[in-house]
Each structure stands twice: as C-alpha cells, then as structure tokens.
PDB file of C-alpha atoms and ligand atoms in Angstrom:
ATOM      1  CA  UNK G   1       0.000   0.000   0.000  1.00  0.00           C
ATOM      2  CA  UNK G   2       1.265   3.319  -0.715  1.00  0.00           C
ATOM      3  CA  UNK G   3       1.174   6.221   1.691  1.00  0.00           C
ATOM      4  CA  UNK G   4       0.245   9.305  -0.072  1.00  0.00           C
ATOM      5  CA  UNK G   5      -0.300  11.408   3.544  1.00  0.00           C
ATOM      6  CA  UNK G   6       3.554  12.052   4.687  1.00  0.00           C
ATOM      7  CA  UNK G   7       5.795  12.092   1.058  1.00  0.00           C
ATOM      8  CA  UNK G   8       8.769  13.309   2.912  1.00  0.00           C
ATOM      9  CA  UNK G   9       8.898  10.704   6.113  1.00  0.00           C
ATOM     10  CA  UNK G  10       7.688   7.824   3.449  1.00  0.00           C
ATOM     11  CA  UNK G  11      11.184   8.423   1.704  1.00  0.00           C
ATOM     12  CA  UNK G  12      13.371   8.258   4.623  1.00  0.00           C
ATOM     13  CA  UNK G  13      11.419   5.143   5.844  1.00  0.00           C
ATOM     14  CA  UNK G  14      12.027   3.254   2.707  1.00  0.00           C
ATOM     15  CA  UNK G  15      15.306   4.343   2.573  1.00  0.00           C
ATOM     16  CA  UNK G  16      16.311   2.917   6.663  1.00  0.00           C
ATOM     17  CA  UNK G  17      13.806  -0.044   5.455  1.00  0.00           C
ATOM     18  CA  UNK G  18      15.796  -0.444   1.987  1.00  0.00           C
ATOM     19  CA  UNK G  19      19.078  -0.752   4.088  1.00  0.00           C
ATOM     20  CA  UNK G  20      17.704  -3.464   6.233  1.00  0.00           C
ATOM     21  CA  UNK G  21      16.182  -5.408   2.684  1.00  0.00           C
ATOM     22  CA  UNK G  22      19.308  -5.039   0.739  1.00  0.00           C
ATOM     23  CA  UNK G  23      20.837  -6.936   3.630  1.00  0.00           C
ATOM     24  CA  UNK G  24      18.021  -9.593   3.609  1.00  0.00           C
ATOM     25  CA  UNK G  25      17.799  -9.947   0.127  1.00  0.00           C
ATOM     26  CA  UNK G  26      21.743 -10.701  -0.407  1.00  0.00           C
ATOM     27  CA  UNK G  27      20.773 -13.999   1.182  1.00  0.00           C
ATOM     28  CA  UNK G  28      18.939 -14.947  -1.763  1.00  0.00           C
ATOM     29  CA  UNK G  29      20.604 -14.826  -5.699  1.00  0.00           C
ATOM     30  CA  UNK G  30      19.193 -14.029  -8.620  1.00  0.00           C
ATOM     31  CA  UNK G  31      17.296 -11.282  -7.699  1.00  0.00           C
ATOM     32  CA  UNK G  32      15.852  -9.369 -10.537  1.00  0.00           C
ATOM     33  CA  UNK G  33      15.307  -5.958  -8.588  1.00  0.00           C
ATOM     34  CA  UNK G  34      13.443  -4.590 -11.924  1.00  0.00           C
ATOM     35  CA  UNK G  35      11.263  -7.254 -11.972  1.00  0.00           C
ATOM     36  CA  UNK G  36      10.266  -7.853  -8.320  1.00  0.00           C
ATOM     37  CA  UNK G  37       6.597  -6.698  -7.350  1.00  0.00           C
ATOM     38  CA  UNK G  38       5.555  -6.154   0.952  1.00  0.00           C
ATOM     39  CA  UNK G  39       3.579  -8.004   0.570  1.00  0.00           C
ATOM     40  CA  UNK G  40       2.440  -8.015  -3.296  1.00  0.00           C
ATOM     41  CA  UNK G  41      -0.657  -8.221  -4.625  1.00  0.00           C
ATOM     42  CA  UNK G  42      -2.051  -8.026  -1.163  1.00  0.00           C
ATOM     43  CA  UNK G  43      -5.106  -6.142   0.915  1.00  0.00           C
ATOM     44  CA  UNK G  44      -5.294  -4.591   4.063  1.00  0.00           C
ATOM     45  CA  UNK G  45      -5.505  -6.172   7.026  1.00  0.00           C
ATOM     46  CA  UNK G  46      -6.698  -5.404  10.174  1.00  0.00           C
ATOM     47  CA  UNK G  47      -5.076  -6.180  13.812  1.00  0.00           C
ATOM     48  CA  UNK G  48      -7.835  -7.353  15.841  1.00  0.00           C
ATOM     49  CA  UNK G  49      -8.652  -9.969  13.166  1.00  0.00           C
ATOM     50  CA  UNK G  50      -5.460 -11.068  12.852  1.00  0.00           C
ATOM     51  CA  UNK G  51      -3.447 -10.736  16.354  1.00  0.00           C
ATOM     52  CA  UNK G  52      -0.995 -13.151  15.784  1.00  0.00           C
ATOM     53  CA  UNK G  53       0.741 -11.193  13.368  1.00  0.00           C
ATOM     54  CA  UNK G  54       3.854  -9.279  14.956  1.00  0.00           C
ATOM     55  CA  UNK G  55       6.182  -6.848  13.717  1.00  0.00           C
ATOM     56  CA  UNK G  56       9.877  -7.602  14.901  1.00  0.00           C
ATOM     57  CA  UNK G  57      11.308  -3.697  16.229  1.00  0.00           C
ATOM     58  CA  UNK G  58      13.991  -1.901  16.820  1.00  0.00           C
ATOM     59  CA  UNK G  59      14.603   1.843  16.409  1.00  0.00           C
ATOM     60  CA  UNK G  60      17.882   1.921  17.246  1.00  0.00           C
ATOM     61  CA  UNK G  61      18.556   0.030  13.898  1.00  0.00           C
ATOM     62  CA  UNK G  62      15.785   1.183  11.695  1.00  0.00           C
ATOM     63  CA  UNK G  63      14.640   4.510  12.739  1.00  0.00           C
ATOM     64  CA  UNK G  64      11.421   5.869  14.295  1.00  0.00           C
ATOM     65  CA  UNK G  65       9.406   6.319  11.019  1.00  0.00           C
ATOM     66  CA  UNK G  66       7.640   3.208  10.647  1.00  0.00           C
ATOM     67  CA  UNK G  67       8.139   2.220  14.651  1.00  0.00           C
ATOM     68  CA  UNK G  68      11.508   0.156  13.700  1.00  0.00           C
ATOM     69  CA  UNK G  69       9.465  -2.742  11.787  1.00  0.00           C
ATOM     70  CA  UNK G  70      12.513  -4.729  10.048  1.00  0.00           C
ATOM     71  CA  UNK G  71      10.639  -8.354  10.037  1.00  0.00           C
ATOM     72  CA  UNK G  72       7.595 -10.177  10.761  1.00  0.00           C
ATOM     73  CA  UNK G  73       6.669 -13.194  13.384  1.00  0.00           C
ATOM     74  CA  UNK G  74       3.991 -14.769  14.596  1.00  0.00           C
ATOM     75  CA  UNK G  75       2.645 -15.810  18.223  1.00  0.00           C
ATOM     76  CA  UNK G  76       2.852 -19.454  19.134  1.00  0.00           C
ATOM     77  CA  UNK G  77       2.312 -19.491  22.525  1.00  0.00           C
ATOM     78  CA  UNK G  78       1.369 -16.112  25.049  1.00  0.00           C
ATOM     79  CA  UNK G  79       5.157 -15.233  25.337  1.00  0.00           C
ATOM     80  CA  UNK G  80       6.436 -16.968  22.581  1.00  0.00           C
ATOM     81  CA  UNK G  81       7.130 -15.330  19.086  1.00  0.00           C
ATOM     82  CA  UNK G  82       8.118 -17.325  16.083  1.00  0.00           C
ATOM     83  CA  UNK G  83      10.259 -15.934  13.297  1.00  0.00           C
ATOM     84  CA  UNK G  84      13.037 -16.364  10.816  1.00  0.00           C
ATOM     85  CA  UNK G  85      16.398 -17.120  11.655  1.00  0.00           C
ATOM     86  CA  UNK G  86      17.785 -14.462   9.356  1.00  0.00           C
ATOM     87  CA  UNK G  87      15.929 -11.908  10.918  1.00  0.00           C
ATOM     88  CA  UNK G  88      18.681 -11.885  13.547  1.00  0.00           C
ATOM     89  CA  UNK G  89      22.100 -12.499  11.585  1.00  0.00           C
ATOM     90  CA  UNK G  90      24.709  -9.873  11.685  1.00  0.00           C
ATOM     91  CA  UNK G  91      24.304  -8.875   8.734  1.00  0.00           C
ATOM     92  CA  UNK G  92      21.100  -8.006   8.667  1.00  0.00           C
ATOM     93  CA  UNK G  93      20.407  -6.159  12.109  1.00  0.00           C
ATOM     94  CA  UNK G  94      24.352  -4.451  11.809  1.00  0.00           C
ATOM     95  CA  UNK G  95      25.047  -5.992  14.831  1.00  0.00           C
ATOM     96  CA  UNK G  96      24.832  -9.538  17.284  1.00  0.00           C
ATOM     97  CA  UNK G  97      21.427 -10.229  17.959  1.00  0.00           C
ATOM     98  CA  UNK G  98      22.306 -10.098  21.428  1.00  0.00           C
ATOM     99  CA  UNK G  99      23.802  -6.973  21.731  1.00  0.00           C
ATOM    100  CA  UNK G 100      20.805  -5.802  20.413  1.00  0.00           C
ATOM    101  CA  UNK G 101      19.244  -3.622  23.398  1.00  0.00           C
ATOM    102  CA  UNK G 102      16.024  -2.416  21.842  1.00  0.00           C
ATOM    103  CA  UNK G 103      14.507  -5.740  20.263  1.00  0.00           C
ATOM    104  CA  UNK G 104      10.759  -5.668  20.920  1.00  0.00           C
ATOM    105  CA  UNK G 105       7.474  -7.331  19.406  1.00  0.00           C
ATOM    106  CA  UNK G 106       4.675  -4.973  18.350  1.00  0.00           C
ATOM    107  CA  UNK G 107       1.691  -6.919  18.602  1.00  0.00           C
ATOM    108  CA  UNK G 108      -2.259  -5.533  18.231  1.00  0.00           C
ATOM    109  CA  UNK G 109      -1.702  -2.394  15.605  1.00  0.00           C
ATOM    110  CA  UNK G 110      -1.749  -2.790  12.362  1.00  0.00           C
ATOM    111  CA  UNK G 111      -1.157   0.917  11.272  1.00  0.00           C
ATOM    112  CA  UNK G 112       2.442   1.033  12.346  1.00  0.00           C
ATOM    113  CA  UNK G 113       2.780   4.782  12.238  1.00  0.00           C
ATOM    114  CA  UNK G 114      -0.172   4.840  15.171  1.00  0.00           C
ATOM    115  CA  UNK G 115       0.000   3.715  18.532  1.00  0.00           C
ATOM    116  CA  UNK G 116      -2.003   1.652  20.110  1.00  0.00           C
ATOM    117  CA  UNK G 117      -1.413  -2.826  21.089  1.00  0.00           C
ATOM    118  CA  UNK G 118       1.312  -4.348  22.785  1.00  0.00           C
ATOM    119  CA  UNK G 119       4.925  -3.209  22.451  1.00  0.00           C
ATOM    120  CA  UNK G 120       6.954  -5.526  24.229  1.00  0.00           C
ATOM    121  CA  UNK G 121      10.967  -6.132  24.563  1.00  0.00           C
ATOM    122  CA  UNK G 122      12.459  -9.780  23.751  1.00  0.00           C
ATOM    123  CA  UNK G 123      13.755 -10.868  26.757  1.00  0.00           C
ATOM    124  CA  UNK G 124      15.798 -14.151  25.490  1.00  0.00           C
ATOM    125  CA  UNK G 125      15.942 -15.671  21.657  1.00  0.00           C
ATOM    126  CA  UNK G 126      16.321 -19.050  20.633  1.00  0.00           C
ATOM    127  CA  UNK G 127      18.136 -19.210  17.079  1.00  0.00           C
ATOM    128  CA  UNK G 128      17.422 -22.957  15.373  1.00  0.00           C
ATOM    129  CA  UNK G 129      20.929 -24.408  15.506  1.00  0.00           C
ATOM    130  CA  UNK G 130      20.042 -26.064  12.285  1.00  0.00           C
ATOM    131  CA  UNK G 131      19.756 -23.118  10.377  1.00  0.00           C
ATOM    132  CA  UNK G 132      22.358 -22.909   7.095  1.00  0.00           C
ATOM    133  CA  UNK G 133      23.030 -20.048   6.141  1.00  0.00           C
ATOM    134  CA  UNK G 134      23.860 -20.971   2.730  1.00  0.00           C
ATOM    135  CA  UNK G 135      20.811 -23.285   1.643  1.00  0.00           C
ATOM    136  CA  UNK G 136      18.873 -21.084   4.155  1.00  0.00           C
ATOM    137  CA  UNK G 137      17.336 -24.256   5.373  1.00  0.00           C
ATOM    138  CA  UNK G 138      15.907 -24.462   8.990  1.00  0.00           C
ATOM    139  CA  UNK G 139      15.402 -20.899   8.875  1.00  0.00           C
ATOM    140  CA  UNK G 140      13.598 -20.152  12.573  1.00  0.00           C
ATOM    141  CA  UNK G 141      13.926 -18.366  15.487  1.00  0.00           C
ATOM    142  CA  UNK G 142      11.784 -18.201  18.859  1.00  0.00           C
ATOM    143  CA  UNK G 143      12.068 -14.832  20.659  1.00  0.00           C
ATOM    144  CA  UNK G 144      10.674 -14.995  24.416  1.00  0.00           C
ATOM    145  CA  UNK G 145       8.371 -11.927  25.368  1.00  0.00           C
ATOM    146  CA  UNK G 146       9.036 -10.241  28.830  1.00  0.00           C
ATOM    147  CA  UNK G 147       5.410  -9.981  29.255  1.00  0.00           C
ATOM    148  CA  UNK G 148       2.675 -12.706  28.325  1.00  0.00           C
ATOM    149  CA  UNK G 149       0.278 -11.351  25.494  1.00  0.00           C
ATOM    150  CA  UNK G 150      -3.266 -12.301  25.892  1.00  0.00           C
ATOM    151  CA  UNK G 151      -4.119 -15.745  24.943  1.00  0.00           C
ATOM    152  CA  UNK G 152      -6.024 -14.441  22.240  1.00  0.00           C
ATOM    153  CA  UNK G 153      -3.134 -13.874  20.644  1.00  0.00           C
ATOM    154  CA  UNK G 154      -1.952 -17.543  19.899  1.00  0.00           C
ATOM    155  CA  UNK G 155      -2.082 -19.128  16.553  1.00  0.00           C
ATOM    156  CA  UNK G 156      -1.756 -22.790  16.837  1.00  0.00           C
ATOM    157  CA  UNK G 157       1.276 -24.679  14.837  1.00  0.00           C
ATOM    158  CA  UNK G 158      -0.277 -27.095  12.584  1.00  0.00           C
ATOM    159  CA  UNK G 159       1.431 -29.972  13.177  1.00  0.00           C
ATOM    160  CA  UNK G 160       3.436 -33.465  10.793  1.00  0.00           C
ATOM    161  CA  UNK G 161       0.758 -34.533   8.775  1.00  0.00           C
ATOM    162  CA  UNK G 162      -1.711 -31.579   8.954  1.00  0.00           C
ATOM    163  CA  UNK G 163      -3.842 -31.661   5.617  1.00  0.00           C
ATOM    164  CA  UNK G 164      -3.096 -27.270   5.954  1.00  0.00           C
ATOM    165  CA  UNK G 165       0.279 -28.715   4.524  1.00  0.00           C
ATOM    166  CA  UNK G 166      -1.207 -30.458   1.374  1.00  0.00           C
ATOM    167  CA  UNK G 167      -0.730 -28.674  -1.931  1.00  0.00           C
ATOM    168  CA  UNK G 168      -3.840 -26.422  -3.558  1.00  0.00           C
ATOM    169  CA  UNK G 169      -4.849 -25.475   0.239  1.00  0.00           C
ATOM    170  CA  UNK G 170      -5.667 -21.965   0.448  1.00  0.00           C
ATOM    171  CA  UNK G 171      -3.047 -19.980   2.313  1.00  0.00           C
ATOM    172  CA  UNK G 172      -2.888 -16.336   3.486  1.00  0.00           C
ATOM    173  CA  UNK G 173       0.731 -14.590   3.965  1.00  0.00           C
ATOM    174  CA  UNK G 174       0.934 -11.255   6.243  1.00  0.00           C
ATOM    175  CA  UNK G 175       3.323  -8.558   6.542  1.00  0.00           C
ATOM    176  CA  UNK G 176       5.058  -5.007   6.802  1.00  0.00           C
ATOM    177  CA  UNK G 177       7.494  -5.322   4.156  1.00  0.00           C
ATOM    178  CA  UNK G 178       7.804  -4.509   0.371  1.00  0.00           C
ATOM    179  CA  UNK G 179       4.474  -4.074  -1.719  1.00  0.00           C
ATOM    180  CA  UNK G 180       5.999  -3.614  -4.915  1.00  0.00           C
ATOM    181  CA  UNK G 181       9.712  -5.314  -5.395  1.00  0.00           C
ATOM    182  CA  UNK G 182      10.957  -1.603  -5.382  1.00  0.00           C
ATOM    183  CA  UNK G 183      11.104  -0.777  -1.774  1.00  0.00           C
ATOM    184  CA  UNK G 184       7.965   0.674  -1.146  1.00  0.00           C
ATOM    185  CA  UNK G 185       7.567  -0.207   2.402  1.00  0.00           C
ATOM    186  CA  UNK G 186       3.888  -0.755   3.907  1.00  0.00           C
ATOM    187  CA  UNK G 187       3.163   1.079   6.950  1.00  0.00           C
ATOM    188  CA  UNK G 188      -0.266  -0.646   7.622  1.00  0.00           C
ATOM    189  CA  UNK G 189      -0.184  -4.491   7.753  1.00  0.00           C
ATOM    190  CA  UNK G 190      -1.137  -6.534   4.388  1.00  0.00           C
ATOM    191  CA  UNK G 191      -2.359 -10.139   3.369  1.00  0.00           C
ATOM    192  CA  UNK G 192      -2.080 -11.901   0.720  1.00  0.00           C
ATOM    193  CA  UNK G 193      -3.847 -14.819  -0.634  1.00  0.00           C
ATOM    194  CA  UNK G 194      -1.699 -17.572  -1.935  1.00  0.00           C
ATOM    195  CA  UNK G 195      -1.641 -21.617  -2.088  1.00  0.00           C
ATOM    196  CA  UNK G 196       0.298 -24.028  -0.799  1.00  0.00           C
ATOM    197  CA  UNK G 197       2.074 -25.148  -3.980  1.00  0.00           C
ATOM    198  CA  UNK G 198       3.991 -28.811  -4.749  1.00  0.00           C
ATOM    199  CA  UNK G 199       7.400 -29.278  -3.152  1.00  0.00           C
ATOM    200  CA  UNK G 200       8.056 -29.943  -6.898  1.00  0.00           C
ATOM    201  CA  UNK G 201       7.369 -26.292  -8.093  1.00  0.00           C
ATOM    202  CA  UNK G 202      10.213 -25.088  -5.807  1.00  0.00           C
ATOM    203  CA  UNK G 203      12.509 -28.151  -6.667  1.00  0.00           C
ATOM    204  CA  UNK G 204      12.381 -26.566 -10.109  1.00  0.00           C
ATOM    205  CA  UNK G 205      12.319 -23.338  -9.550  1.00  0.00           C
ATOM    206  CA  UNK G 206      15.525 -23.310  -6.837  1.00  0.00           C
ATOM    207  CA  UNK G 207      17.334 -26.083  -7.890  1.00  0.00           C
ATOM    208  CA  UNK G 208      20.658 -26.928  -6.012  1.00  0.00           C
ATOM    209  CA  UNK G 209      23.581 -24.626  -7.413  1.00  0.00           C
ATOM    210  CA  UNK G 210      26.832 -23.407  -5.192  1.00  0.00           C
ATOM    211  CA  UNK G 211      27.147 -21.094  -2.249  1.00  0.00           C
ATOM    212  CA  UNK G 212      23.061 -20.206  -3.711  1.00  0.00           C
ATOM    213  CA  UNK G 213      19.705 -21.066  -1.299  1.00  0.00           C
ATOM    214  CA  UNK G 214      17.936 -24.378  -2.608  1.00  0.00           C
ATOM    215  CA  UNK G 215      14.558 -25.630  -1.809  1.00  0.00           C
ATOM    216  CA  UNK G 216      15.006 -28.448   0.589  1.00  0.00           C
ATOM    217  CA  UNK G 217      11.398 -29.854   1.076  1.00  0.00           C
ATOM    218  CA  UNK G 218      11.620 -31.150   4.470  1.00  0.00           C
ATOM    219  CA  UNK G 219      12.312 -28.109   6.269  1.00  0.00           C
ATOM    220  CA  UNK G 220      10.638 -25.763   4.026  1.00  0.00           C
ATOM    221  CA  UNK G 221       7.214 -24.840   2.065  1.00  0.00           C
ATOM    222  CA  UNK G 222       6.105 -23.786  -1.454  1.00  0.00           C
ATOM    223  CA  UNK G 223       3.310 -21.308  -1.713  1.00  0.00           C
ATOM    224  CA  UNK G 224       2.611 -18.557  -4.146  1.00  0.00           C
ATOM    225  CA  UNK G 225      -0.195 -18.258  -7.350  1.00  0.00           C
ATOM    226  CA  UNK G 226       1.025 -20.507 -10.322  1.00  0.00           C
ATOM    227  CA  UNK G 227       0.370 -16.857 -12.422  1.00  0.00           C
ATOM    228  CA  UNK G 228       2.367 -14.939  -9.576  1.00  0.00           C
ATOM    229  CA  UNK G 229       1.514 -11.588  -8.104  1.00  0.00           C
ATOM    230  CA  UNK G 230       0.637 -12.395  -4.548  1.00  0.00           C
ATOM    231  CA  UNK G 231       3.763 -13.252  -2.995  1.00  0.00           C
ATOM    232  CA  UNK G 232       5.498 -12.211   0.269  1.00  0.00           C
ATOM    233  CA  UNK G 233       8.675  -9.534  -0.308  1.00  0.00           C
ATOM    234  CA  UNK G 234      11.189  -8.439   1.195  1.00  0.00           C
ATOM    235  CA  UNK G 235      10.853  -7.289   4.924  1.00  0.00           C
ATOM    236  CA  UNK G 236       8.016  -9.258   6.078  1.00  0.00           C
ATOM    237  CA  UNK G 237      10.824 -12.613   6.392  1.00  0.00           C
ATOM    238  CA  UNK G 238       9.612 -14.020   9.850  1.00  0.00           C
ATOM    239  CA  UNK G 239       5.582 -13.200   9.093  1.00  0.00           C
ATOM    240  CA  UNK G 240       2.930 -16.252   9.027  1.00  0.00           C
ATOM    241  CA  UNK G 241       1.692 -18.352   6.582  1.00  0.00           C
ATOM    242  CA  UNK G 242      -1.367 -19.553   7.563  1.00  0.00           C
ATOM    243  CA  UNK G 243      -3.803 -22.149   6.134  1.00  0.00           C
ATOM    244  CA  UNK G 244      -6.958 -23.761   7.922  1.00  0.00           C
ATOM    245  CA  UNK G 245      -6.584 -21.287  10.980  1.00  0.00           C
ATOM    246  CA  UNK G 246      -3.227 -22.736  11.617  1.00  0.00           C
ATOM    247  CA  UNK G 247       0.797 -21.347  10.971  1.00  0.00           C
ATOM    248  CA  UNK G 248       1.738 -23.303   8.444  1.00  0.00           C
ATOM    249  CA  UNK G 249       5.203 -21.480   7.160  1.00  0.00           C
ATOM    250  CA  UNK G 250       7.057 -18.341   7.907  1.00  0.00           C
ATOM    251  CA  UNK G 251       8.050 -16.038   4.834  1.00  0.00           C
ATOM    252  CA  UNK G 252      11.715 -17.188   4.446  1.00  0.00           C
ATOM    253  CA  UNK G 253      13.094 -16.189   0.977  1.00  0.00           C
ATOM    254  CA  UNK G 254      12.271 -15.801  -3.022  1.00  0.00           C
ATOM    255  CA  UNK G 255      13.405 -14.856  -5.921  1.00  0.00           C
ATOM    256  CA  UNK G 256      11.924 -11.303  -7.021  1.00  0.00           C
ATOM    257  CA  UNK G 257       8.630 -11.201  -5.596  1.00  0.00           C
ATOM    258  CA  UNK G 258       5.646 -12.272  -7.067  1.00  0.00           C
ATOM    259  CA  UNK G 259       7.153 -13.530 -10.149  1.00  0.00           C
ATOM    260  CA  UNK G 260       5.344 -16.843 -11.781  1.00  0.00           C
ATOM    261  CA  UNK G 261       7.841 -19.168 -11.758  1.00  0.00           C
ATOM    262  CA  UNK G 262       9.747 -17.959  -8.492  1.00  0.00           C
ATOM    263  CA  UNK G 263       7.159 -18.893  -5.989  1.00  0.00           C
ATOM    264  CA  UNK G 264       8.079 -17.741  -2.193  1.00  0.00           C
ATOM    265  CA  UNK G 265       9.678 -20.321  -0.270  1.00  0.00           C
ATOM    266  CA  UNK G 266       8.399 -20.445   4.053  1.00  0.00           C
ATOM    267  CA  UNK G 267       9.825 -22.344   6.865  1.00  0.00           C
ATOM    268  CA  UNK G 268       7.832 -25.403   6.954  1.00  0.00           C
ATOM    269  CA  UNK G 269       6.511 -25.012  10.910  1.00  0.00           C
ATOM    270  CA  UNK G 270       6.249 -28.421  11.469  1.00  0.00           C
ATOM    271  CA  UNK G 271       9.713 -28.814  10.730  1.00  0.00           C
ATOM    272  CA  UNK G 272      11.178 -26.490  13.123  1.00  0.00           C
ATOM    273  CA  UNK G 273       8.328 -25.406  15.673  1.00  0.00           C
ATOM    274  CA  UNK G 274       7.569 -27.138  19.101  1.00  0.00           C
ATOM    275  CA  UNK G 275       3.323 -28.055  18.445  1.00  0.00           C
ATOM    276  CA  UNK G 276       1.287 -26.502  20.262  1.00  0.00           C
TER     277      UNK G 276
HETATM  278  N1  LIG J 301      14.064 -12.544   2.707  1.00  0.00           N
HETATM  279  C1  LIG J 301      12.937 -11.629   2.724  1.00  0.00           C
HETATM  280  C2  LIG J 301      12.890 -10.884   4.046  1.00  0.00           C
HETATM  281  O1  LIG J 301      13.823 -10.967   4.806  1.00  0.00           O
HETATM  282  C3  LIG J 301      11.664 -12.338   2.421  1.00  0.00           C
HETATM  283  C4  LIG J 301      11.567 -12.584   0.985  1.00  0.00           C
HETATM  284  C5  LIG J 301      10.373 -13.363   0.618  1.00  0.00           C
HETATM  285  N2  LIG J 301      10.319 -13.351  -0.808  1.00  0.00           N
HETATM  286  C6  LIG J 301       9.349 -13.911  -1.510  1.00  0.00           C
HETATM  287  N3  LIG J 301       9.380 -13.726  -2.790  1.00  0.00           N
HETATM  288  N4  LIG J 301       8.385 -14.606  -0.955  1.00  0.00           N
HETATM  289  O2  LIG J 301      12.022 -10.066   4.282  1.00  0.00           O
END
C-alpha cells in the first residue's frame, strides 16, 4: 500500500527499510530488482482480526518512522514469538542479535505509524541451531516476550501430517514489508492470498547450485499463485503463513517477488516449531 499522507517521512522510511532489505535480500541470488513486485498483490488487514501477526522492532537500527518494523513473526504461545532465523544475523540487524538492546514485538496495531497494542521487549531468543546459512534451510527463530500477550493472541502450529500442509490449500501470507519489489515499504499491515504449492514447483524453480539457497522440502514450504503476483517480499521474512486457521510457514526467501515461476519459499513449521 502506498502512503500518499507524509511524502517526505515515506522516503526516509524506505530508505532505513531499503538498508535493512538489501541486507536480507543478499541472502537470496538471482534477484531481478526490476522485476520484483511487501507483501504483493495483497489487501489490508486489520489487527484485531489477525493478532498473531507481529512486527519484529527496533529503532535503534531502523529509525522511528515506521516504529523500527525490520521483520515479521507470529505468536505461538502467550510469550512466545516465532520468526526467521535471518531476521537476527549480523548482517542483517548491523550488529549480534544479542547486543541488540532495543529488540521488541509490536503486537495488536496494524497501522504502524499509530500507537495503540502491545509493544513488548524480547527478553531471550532461541536461534534454530540447524539453520544454514547458505541453503537457508531451517530458517527459525523463537524470541521470548518479557510480558505474556493475551491468549487471544496464539495461533496454533499445525502440526506433521496436517492436511493445511497439502498442496492447492488456500493460504494467506501477512506482513510489513515490500508491496511492490521496489522498496515501497507498507506502513499498515497486508495479506495476501496464496496456495500451498507442490514441493516440486520449488525443486524446479531453486534447484541446487553453489554457495546459492535451494529448496530443501523437508524443512521448508512452497506457496505462491502458479500466475504470480501475490507473494510475500522483502521485509516481512519471519511473518505467518497460515492455512486452515493454523501457521503453516514463515516467509523465508524468493526470488523477485511475485514472479510466476519464483514462488516464495516459508519455513515449513512443522519442521522447526515445538506443536502446540
Ligand atoms: N528474505 C525476505 C525478508 O527478509 C523475504 C523474501 C520473501 N520473498 C518472496 N518472494 N516470498 O524479508
């Protein structure tokens, strides 16, 4: 979504926000900048409906204008946030995860730029110590809230087996990040409707090649439109994918957004995630 109310503070946001996705996005190669389409292809969302989307924070890092947003995660349990691993490499956040001081969740507004909902500091992070960096495989984190959020909040994991995992289910992705490819960072929370797509489509699409991120099906999840444009994009890595009113994935990595034969690849939960 565009923001046509505050030109000048929409600039520097997507410039701190492009800083942050340039880092993100070197994880993944090719990407055809030109070509990529926050979420894409998406709709507004709205908070209360949809509580167990979080926006990852800090404004140390990322600057006040759009409250620090830098990734996405989702609640799995009243003080537990899951997101991506590469959320909180070095690379991306400019320094260690742990020395980051102002790391909180922002939970219950979707309008970033307003107040309102939870804001609450990470007090401890669990980083999946099978996470490669280079296939980008295993790529989940669990950040521990100081404060419970209401139980409300919770979005259960669906679990081995779950038929949310089989291919053609309808899926819905959620986010903060890029809504065209070109760094034009949302400041109100979007969704996008997708489907869970064959292991196969990403098999062919990411194929194994050197030092390069490759679909590996058992840790991770296919799901885009077979035409493209609904995808996930860069800055809302860590955000749910959920199918049958269960997480199902967590936006991980792509090539280009939104692009037909690039679907977006997710963390498989099931994989990675304690059940719930
Ligand atoms: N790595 C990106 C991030 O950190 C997410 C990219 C998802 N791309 C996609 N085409 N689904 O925000």
């Amino acid at each position: 979504m565009r923001d046509t109310r505050h030109p000048i503070s929409r600039k520097r946001a997507a410039l701190v926000a492009l800083a942050a996705a340039a880092a993100v996005a070197s994880l993944v190669t090719p990407t055809p900048a030109a070509a990529d389409s926050g979420v894409v292809g998406g709709r507004t969302a709205n908070a209360p409906d949809t509580p167990w989307v979080v926006a990852l924070s800090s404004v140390d890092r990322f600057g006040r204008m759009r409250a620090g947003q830098f990734c996405g995660g989702a609640v799995i349990a009243p003080t537990k946030v899951a997101t991506a691993a590469h959320c909180l490499r070095e690379d991306v956040l400019g320094v260690r995860a742990e020395e980051l001081r102002d790391l909180k969740v922002i939970a219950g507004r979707s309008d970033l730029v307003g107040g309102g909902g939870h804001e609450i500091p990470v007090k401890d992070m669990w980083i999946n110590p099978a996470y490669d960096a280079e296939s980008n495989s295993g790529d989940a984190a669990v950040l521990t809230l100081a404060r419970p959020l209401p139980s409300g909040y919770v979005i259960p994991v669906a679990p081995a087996g779950d038929p949310a995992y089989r291919p053609g289910t309808d899926a819905t992705v959620y986010g903060w990040g890029d809504t065209t490819g070109l760094g034009t960072y949302a400041h109100t929370l979007n969704a996008a409707d997708v489907s869970v797509l064959p292991d196969q489509d990403c098999s062919r699409a990411y194929p194994a090649a050197p030092g390069q991120a490759r679909y590996v099906p058992a840790t991770m999840l296919c799901a885009g439109t077979r035409e493209g444009g609904r995808d996930a994009c860069q800055g809302d890595s860590g955000g749910p994918l959920i199918a049958r009113g269960k997480l199902i994935g967590l936006v991980s990595w792509g090539s280009g957004c939104g692009l037909a034969e690039s679907p977006g690849v997710y963390t498989r939960a099931s994989a990675v995630l304690p059940g719930s």
